[in-house]
Coordinates of C-alpha atoms (C1' of nucleotides) and ligand atoms in Angstrom, one line a residue:
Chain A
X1 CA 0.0 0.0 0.0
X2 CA 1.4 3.5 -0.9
X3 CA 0.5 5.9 1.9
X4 CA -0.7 9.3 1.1
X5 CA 2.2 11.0 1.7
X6 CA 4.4 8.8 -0.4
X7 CA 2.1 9.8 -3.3
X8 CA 3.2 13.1 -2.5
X9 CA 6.3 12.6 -2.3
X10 CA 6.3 11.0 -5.7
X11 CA 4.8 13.5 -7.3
X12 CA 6.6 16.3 -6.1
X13 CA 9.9 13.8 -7.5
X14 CA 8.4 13.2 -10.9
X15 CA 7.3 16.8 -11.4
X16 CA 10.9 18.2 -10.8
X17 CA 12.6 15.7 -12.3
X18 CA 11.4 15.5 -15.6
X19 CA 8.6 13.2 -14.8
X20 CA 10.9 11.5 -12.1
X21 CA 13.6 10.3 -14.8
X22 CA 16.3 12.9 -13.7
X23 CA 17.9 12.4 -10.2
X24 CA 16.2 14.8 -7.6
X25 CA 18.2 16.7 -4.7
X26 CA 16.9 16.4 -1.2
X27 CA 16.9 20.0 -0.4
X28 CA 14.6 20.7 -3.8
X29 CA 12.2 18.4 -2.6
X30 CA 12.1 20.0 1.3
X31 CA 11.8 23.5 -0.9
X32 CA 9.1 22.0 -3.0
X33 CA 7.2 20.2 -0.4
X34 CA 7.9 22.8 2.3
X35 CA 9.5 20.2 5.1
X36 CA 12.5 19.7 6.0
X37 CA 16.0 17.6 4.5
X38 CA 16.2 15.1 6.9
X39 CA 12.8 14.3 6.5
X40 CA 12.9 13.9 2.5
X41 CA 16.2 11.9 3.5
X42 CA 13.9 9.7 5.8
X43 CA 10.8 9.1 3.1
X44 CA 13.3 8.6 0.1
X45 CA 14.5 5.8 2.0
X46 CA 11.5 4.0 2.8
X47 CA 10.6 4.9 -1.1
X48 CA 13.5 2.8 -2.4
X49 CA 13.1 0.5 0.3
X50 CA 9.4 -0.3 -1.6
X51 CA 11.1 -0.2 -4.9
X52 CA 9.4 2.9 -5.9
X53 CA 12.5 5.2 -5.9
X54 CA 16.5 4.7 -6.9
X55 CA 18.4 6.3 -4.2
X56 CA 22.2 6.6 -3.7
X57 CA 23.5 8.1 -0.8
X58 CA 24.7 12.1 -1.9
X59 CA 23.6 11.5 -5.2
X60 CA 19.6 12.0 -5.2
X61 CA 16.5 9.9 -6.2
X62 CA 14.6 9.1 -9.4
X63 CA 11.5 6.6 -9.8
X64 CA 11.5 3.7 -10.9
X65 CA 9.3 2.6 -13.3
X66 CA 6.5 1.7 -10.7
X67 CA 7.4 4.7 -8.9
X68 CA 6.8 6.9 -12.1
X69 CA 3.5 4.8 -12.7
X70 CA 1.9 5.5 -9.5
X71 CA 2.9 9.6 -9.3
X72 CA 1.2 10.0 -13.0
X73 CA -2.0 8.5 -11.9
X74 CA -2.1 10.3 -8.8
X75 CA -1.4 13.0 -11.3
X76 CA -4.4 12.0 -13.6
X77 CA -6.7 11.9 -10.3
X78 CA -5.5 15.3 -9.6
X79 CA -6.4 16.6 -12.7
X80 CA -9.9 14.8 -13.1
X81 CA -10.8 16.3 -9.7
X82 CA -10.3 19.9 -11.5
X83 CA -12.1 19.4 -14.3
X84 CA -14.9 17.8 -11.9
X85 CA -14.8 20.6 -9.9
X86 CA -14.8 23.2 -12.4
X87 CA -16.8 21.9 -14.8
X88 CA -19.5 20.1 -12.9
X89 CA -19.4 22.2 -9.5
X90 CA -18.5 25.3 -10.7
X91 CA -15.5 26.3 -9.2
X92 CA -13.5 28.6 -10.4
X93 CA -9.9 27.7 -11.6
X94 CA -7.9 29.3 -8.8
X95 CA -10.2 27.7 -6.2
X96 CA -9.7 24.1 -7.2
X97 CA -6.4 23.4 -6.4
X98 CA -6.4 22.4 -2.7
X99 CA -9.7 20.3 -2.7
X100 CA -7.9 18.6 -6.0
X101 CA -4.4 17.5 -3.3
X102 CA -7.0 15.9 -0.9
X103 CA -9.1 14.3 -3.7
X104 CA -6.3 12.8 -5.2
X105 CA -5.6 10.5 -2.4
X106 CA -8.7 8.2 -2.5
X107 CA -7.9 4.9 -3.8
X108 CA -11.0 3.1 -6.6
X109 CA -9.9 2.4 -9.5
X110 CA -13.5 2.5 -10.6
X111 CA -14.1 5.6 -9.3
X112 CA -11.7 7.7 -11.8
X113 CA -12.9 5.3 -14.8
X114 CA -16.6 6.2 -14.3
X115 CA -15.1 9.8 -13.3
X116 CA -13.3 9.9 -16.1
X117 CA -16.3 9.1 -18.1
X118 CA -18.5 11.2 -16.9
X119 CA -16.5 13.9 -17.8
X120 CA -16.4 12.8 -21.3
X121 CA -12.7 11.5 -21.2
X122 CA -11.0 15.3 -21.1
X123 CA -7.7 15.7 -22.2
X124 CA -6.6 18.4 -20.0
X125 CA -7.1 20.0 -16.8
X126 CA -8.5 23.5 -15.9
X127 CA -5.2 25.1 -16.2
X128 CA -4.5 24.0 -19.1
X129 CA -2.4 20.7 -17.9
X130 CA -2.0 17.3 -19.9
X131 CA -4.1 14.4 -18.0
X132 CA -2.2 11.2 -18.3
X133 CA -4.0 8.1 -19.7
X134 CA -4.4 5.3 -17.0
X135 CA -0.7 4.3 -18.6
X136 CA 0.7 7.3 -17.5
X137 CA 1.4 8.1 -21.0
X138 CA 0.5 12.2 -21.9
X139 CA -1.0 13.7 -24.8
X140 CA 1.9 16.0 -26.3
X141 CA 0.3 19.6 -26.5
X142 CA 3.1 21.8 -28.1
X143 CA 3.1 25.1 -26.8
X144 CA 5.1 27.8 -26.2
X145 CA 5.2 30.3 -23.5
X146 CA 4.0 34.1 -24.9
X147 CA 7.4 35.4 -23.7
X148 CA 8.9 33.3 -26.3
X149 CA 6.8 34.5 -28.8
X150 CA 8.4 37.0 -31.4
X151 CA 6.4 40.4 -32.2
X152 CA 3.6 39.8 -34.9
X153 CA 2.9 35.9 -33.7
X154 CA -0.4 34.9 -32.7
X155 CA -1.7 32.1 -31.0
X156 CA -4.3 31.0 -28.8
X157 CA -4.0 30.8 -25.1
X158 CA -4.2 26.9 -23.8
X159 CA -2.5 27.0 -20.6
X160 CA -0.6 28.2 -17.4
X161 CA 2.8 27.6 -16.2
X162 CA 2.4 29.7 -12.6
X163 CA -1.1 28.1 -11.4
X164 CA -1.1 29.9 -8.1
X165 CA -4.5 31.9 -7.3
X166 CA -2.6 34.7 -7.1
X167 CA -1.5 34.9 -10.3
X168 CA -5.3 33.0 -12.3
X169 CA -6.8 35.7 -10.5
X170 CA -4.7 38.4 -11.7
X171 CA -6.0 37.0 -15.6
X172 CA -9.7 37.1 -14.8
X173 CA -9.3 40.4 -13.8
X174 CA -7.9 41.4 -17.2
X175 CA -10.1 39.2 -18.7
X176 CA -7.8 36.9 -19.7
X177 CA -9.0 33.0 -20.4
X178 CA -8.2 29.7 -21.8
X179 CA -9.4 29.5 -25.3
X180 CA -8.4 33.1 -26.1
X181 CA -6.9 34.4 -29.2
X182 CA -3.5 36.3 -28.2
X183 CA -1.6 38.1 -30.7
X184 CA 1.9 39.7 -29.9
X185 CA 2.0 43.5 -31.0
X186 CA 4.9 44.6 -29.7
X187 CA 8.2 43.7 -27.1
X188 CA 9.5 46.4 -24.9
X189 CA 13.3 46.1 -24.9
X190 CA 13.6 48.2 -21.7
X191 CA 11.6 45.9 -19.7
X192 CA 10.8 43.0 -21.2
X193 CA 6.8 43.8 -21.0
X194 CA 4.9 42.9 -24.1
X195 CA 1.6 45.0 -25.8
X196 CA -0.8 41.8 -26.4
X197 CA -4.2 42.0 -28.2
X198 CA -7.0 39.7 -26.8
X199 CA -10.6 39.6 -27.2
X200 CA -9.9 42.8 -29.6
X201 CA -8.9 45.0 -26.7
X202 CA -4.8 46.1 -26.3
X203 CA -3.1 45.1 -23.3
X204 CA 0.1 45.9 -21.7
X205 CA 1.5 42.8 -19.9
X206 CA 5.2 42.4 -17.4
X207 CA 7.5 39.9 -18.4
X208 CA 7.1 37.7 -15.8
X209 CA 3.2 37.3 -16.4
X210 CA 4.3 36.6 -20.3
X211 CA 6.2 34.0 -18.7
X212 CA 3.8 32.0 -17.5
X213 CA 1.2 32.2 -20.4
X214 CA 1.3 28.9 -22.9
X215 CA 0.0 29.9 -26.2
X216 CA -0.6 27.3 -29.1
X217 CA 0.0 28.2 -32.8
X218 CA -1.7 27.1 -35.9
Chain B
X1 CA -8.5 19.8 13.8
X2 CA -10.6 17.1 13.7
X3 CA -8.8 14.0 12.0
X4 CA -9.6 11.3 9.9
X5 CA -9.5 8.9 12.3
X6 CA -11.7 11.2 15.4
X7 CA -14.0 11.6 12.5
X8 CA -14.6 8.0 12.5
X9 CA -15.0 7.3 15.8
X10 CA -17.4 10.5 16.3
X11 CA -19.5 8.6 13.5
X12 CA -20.0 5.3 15.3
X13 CA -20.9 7.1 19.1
X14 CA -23.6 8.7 16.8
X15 CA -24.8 5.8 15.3
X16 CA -24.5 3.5 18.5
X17 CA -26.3 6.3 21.3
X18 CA -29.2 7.7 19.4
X19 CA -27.5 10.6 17.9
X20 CA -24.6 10.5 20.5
X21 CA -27.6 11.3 23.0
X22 CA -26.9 7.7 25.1
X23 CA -23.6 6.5 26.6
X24 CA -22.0 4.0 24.4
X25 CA -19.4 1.3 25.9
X26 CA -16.1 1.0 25.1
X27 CA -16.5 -2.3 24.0
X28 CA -19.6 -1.7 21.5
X29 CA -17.7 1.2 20.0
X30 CA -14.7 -1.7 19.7
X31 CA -16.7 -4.1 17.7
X32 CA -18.5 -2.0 15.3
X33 CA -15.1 -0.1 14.5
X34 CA -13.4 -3.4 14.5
X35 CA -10.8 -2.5 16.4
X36 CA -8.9 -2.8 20.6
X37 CA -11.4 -1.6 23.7
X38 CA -8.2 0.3 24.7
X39 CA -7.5 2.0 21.8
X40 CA -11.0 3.1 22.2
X41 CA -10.3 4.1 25.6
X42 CA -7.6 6.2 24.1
X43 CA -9.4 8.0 21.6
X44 CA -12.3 8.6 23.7
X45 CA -10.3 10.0 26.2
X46 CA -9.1 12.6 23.2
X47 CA -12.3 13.5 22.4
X48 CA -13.3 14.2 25.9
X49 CA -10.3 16.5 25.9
X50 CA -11.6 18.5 22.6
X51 CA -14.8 19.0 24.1
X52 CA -16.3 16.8 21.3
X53 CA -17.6 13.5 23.5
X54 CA -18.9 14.0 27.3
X55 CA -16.8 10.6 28.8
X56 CA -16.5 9.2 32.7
X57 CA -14.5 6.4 33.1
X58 CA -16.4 2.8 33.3
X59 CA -19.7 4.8 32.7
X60 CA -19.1 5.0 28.8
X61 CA -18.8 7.8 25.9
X62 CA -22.1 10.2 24.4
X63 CA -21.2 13.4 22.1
X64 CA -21.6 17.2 23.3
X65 CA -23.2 18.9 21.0
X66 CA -20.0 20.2 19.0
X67 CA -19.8 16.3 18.2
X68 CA -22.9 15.9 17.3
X69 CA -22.6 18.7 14.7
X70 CA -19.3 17.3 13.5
X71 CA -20.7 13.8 13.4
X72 CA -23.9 14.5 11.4
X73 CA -21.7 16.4 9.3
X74 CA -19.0 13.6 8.2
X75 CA -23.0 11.6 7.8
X76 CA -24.2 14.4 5.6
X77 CA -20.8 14.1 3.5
X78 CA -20.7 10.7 3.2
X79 CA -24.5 10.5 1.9
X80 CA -24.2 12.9 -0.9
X81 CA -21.1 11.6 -2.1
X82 CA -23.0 8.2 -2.1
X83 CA -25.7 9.9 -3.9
X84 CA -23.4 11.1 -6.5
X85 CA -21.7 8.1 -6.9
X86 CA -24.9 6.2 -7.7
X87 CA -27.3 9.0 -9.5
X88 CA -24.0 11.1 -11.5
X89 CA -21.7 8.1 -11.7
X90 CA -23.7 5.3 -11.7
X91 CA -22.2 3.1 -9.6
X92 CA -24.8 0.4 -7.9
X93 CA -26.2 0.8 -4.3
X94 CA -24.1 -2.3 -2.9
X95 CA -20.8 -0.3 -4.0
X96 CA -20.8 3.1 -3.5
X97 CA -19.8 2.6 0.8
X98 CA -16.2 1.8 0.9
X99 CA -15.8 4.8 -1.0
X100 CA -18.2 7.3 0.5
X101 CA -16.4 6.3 3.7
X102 CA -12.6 8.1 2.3
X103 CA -14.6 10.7 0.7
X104 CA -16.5 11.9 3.4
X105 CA -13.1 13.0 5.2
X106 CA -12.4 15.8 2.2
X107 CA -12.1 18.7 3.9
X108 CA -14.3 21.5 2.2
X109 CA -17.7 23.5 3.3
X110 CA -17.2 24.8 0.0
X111 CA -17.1 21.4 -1.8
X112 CA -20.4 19.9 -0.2
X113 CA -22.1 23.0 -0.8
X114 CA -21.7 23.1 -4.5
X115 CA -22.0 18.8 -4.5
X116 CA -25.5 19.8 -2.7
X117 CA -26.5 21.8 -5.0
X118 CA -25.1 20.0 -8.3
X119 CA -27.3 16.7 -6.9
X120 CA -30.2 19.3 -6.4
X121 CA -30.7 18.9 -2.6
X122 CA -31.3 15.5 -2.4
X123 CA -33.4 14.0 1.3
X124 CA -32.3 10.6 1.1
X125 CA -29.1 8.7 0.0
X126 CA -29.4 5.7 -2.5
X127 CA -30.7 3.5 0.9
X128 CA -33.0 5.3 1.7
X129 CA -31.0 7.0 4.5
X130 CA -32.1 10.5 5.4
X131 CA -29.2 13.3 4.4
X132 CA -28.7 16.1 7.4
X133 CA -28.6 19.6 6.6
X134 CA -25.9 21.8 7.5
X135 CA -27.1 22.5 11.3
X136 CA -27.2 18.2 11.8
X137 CA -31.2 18.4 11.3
X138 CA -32.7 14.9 10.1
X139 CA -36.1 15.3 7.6
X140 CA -38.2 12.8 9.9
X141 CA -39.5 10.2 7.6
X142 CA -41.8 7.9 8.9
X143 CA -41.0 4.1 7.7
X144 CA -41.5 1.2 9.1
X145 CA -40.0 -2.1 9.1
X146 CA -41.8 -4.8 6.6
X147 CA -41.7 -7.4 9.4
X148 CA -44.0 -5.7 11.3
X149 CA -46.9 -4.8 8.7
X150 CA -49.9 -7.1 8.7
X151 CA -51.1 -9.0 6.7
X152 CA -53.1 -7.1 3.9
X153 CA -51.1 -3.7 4.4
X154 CA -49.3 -2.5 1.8
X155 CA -46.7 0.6 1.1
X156 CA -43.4 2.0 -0.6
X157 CA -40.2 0.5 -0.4
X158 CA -37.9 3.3 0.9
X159 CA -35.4 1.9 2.7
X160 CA -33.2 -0.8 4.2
X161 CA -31.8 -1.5 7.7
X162 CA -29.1 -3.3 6.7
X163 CA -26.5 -1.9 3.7
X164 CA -24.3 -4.4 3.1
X165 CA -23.1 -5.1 0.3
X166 CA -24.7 -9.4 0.5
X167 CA -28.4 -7.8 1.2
X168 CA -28.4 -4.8 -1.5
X169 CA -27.4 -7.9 -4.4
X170 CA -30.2 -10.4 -2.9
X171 CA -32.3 -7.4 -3.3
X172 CA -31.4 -6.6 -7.0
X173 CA -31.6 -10.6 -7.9
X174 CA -35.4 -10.5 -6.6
X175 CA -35.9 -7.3 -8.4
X176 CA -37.1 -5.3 -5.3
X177 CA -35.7 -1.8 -5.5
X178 CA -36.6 1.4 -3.4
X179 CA -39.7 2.6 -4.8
X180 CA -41.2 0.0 -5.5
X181 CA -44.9 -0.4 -3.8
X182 CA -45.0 -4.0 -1.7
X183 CA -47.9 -5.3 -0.3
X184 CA -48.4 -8.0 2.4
X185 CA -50.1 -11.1 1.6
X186 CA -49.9 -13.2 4.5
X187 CA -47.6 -14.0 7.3
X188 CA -46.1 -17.7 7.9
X189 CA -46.4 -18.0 11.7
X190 CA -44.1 -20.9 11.6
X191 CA -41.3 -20.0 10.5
X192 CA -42.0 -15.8 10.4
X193 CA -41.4 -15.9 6.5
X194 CA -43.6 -13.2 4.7
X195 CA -45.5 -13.8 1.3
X196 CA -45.1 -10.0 -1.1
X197 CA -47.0 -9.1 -4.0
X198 CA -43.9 -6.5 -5.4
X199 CA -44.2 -5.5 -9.3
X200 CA -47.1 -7.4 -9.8
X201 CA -45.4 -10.7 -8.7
X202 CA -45.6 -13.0 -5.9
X203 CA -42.9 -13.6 -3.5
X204 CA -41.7 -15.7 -0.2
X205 CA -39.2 -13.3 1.9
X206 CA -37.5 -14.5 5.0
X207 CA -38.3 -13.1 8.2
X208 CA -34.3 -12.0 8.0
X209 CA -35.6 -10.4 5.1
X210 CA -38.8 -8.6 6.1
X211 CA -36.7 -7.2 9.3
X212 CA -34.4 -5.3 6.8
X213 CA -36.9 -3.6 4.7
X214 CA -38.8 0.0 5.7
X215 CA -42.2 0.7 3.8
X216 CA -43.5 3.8 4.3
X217 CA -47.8 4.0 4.1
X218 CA -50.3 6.3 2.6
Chain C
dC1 C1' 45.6 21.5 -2.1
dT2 C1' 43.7 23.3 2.0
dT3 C1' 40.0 25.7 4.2
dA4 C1' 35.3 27.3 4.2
dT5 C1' 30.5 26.7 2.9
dT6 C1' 26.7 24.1 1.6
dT7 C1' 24.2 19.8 1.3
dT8 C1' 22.9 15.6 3.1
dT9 C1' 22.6 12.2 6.5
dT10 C1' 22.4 10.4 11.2
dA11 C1' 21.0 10.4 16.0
dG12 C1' 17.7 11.3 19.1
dT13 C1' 12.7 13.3 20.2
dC14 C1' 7.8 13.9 19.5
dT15 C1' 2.9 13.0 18.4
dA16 C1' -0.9 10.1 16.6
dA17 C1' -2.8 5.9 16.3
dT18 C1' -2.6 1.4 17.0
dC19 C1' -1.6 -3.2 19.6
dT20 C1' -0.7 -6.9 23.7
dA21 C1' -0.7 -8.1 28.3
dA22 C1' -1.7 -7.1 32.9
dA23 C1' -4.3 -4.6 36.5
dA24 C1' -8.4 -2.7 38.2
dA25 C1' -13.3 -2.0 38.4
dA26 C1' -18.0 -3.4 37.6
dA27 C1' -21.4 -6.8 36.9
dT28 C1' -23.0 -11.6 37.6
dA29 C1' -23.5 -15.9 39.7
dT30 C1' -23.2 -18.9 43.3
Chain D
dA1 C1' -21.4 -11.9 50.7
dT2 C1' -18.1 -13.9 48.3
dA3 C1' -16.3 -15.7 44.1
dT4 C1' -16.2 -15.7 39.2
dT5 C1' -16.6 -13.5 34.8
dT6 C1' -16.8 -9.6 31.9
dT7 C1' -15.6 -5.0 30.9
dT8 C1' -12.6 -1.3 31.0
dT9 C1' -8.4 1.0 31.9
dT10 C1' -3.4 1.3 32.3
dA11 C1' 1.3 0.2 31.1
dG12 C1' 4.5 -0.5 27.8
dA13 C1' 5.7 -1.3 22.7
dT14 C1' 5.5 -0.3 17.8
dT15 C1' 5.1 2.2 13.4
dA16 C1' 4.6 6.3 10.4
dG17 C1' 5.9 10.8 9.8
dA18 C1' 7.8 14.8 11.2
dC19 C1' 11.3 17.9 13.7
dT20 C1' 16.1 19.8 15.8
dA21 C1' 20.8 19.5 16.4
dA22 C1' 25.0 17.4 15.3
dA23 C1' 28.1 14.8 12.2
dA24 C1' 29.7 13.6 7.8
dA25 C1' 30.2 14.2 2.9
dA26 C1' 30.4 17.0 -1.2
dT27 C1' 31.3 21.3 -3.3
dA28 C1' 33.3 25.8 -3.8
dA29 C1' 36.9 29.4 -2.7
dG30 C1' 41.2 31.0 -1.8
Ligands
LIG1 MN1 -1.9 15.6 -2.0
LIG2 MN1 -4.1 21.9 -12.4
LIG3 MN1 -14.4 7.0 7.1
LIG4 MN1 -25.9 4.9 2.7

DNA sequence: CTTATTTTTTAGTCTAATCTAAAAAAATAT
DNA sequence: ATATTTTTTTAGATTAGACTAAAAAATAAG
């Protein structure tokens, strides 16, 4: 049985190292998971000890592949949550996140197929996140981030790389959403901030909010 | 904080002392919950501390009335998610328990407002079981048990005493289900069995049977 | 190549929730 | 009224998960 704080653990190893392949410091996971060293040191043992986790002394911890297997689908039963939540009980995207890390947790198989179904088999989450198939495997969406985007490019906005309320609520305010055609007018040299156009209306956004918008072209 | 585990055992003093009204033994709250009289001891002692159970040593647990509240609450959770996993999701009435029973711990007014109000208010979960509201309030709805209708009364099949998971399938297999209207044809004295006229055909139901089963009249 | 700094691990505590075995209290039976 | 049985509590252990402080290893600077 994987307790629920080893699926948190795992995910938090998949998500930073690229999907749990790439060895994974200790210290980035206490950051990450706001705890301390000694007790990442502590749970990546008992991880490897359940052959869930490679771990060598000083030199950080991947997943194995059951390891990697059990973060995505806690992944996927993250994800499902939001769209349930959001699509179903009308949350709004920068509400869903907490309810989604206890959700997560609860073990039926049969509960995220019919879930899954009954949300007509969605492809990504709220914030524009890939939902892994029950295989773990995702759905490559290319996209690139809007600060990548050269002046003149258009594309349409399909996702979030900051998905902290702080920063989702700061978009509805402009009325920003998913779905919405973004064209790149012009790149400020001096500060990086970009004019967009969306919904027809100009916009002046920083550089750091142009970094965290994923737009999809053609 | 109320945790997963004092949720549980706030649950069964409710169910075993009328609402958490009557003291329950530490040996009845052992069985049902399957587990050691002195962890019982242990917990109860806990509660007492957090002001949630009223407890005397050797004299047995009840509930003050925060643990009422908090009881009927982790009730009202785990009905609605048991009426969402059979109306929305369509699970059957004999599987939907084991689930409710981890999803009932989600922490979120939030949450169980909008499920409420997504499964339009619903009275009764899928047996029959009335759904409190937010202040612990029961709807009183007047049932009685089949076993003790006489012969030639008849009414609606709204409930059942027992919910596992054995009773629900011999249920399905004699194709009774709530709603339906059953009327008494005769009682064996011998052997307490009861003779049914449900959907227009006759049937022979155990007195174990007829014990399990509320009809409500007129 | 040493010394200093940072990172990681170990050692030792703590709390929650459980258990077994033994002691104490209450209830029942002679 | 005393002895027996049952119930309940206590005492002592165990496991999971987290923490602090100290030791050890790895990395970076001079
Ligand atoms: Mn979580
Ligand atoms: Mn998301
Ligand atoms: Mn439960
Ligand atoms: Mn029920």
């Amino acid at each position: 049985m994987v307790t629920q704080s080893e699926e948190n653990y795992l995910k938090t190893i998949y998500h930073l190292g690229k999907q749990g392949v790439e060895a994974v410091s200790t210290n980035a996971i206490a950051e990450q998971m706001e705890t301390k060293a000694s007790s990442v040191t502590d749970m990546v043992k008992k991880l490897a000890e359940k052959d869930l986790a490679n771990y060598v002394k000083y030199q950080g911890v991947s997943l194995t592949k059951v390891g990697r297997l059990t973060a995505a689908s806690v992944i996927r039963k993250h994800r499902l949550w939001e769209v349930f939540l959001v699509n179903k009980l009308k949350f709004s995207w920068d509400e869903v996140h907490e309810v989604a890390e206890q959700l997560e947790h609860i073990k039926s198989e049969q509960l995220i197929d019919k879930l899954d179904e009954f949300l007509d088999f969605p492809k990504v989450d709220p914030h524009g996140d890939a939902i892994p198939d029950k295989e773990g495997n995702f759905a490559k969406i290319s996209k690139k981030l809007l600060s990548e985007c050269a002046s003149g490019e258009e594309g349409i906005f399909v996702g979030v790389k900051d998905s902290s309320a702080s920063f989702l609520q700061y978009l509805d305010k402009q009325h920003i959403s998913l779905g919405d055609k973004i064209k790149i007018l012009h790149r400020e040299e001096f500060d990086q901030s970009v004019e967009i156009m969306v919904n027809s209306s100009l916009l002046n956004i920083s550089q750091k909010t142009a970094t965290n918008i994923y737009l999809q072209q053609k």
